[in-house]
Coordinates of C-alpha atoms in Angstrom, one line a residue:
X1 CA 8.3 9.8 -21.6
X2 CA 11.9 10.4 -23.2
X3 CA 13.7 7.4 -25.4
X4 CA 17.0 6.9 -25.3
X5 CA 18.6 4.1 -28.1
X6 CA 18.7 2.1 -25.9
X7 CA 15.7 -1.0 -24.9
X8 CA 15.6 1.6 -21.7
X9 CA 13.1 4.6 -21.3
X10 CA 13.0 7.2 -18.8
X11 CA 10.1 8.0 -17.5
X12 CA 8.7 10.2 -13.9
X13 CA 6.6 9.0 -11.1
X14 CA 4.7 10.6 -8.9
X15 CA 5.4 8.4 -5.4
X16 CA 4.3 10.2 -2.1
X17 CA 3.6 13.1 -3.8
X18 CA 7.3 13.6 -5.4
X19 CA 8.6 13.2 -9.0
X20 CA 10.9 10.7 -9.5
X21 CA 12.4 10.0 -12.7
X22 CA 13.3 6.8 -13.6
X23 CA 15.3 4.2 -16.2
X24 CA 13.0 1.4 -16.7
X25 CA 12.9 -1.6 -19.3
X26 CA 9.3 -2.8 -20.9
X27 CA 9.5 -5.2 -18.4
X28 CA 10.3 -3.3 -14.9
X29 CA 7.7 -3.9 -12.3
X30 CA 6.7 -1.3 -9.8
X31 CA 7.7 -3.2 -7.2
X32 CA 11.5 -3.5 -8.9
X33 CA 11.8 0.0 -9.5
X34 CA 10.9 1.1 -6.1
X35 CA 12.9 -1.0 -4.3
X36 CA 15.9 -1.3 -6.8
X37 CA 16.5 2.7 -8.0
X38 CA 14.5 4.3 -5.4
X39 CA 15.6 2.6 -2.1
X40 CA 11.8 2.6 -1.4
X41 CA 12.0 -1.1 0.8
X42 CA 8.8 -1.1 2.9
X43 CA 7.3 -3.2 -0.5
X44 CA 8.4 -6.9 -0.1
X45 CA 9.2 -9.2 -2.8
X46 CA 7.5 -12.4 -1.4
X47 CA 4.9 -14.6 -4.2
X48 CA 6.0 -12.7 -6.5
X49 CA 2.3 -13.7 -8.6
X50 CA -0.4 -11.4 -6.1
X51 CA -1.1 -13.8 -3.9
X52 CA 0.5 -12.5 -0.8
X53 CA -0.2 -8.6 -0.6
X54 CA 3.5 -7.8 0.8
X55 CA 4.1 -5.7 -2.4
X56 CA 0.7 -3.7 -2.1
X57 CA 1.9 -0.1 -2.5
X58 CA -2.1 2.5 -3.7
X59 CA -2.0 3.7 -6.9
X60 CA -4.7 6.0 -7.4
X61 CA -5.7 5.9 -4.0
X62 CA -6.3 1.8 -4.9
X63 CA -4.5 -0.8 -3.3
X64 CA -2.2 -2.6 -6.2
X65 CA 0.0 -5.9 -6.2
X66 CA 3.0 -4.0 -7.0
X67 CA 5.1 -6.9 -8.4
X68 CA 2.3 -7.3 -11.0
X69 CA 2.1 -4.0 -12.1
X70 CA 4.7 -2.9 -14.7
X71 CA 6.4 0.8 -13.9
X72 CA 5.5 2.0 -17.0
X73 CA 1.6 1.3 -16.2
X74 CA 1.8 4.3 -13.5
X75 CA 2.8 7.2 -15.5
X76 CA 0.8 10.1 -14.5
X77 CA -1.0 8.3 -11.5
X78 CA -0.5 9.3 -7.8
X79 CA 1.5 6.4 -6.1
X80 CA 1.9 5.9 -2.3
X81 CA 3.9 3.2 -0.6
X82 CA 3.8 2.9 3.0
X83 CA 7.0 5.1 3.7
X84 CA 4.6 7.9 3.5
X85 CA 2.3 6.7 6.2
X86 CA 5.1 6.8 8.9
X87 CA 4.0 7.9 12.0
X88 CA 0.1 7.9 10.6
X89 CA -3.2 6.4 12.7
X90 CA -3.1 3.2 11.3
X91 CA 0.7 3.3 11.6
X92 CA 0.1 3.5 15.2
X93 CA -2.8 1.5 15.5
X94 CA -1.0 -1.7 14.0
X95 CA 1.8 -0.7 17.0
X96 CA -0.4 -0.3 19.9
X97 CA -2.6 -3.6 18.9
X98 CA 0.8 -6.1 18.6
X99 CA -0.8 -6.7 14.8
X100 CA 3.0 -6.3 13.5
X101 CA 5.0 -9.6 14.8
X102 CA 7.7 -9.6 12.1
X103 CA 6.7 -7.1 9.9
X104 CA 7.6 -8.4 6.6
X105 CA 3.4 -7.8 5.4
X106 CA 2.7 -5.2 7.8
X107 CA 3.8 -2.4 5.3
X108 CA 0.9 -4.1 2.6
X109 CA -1.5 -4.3 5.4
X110 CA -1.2 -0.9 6.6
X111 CA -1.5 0.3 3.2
X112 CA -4.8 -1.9 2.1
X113 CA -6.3 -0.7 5.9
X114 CA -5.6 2.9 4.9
X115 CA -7.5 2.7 2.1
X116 CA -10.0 1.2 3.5
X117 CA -10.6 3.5 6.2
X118 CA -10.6 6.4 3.4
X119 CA -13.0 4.7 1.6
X120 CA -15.3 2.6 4.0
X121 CA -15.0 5.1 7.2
X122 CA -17.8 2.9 8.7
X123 CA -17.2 0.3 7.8
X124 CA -18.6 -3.5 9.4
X125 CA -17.0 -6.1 10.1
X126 CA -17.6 -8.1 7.0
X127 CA -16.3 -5.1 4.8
X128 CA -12.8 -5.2 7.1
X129 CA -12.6 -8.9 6.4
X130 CA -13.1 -8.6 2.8
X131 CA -10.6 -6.0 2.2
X132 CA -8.3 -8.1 4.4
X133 CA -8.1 -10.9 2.3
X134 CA -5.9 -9.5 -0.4
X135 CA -3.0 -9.8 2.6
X136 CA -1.5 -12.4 4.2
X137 CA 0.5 -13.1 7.2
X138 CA 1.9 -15.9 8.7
X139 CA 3.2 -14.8 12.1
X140 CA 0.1 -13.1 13.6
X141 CA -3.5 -14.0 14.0
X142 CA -5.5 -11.6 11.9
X143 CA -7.7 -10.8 14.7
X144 CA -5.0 -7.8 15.5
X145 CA -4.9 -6.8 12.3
X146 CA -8.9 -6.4 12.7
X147 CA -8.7 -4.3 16.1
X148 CA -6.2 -2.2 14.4
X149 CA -8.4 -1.0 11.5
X150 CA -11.4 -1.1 14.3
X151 CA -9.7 1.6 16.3
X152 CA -8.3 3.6 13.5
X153 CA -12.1 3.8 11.9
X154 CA -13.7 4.9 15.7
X155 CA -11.1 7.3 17.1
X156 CA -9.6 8.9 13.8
X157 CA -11.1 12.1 12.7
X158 CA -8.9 11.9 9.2
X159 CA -10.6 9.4 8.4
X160 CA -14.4 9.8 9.4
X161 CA -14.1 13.2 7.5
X162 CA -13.2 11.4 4.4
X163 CA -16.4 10.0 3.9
X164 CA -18.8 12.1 4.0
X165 CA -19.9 15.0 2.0
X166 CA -19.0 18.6 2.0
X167 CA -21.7 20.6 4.1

């Protein structure tokens, strides 16, 4: 991290695997400097109080309400928004099972389901429907959504690799 005399700092962030350095205030949330200095848009502003889930962007591999977390709270840690899953299983998935309507959460979604598919390869149905409710939507029935991460978890080998160990 490098002060200036100013109330600004810069610091680097490591989003989709590429430094980026930024000039935050104290105060600049994730979500802010994404969208605002690194015209990274697929993060909505929405509740704005992580209610919602259209700001999730993974830190550490984690899904994280990104209009909680403040920029400076991700120094050093790997951060992923959904721009970097373009063209991905899931990607496609939520595409080929209509669970994308008017796709203001479907970037939050897609994120939270590809975490969960790295972490929970098999999982059940009850495990999909508790890592669903940290996202809403208000257009499509969730039951997409669920047949999305479904197909992703049976015909992806990227992610039934992921969870098992090394032979």
């Amino acid at each position: 991290m490098i002060s200036n005399s100013t109330s600004k700092t810069v610091i680097k962030l490591n989003i989709n695997g590429e430094t980026h350095e930024v000039m935050v205030r104290s105060a600049d949330t994730l979500l802010w400097i994404l969208r605002e200095q690194l015209g990274l848009t697929a993060a909505k502003r929405a509740c704005e109080n992580g209610d919602c889930g259209a700001c999730t962007v993974l830190v550490n591999r984690e899904p994280t309400h990104s209009c909680l977390s403040l920029a400076i709270e991700t120094i050093n840690q790997p951060i992923t928004t959904a721009e970097s899953l373009i063209g991905s299983p899931i990607q496609n998935q939520f595409v080929d099972k209509w669970a994308i309507q008017c796709g203001y959460c479907t970037p939050g979604f897609i994120l939270n389901c590809h975490a969960l598919a790295t972490k929970h390869p098999e999982a059940d149905d009850e495990v999909i429907e508790e890592w669903m409710r940290s996202n809403l939507c208000r257009c499509t029935g969730y039951q997409e959504i669920k047949e999305a991460v479904k197909a992703v978890l049976q015909e992806s080998e990227i992610y039934k690799d992921k969870g098992k160990p090394a032979s």
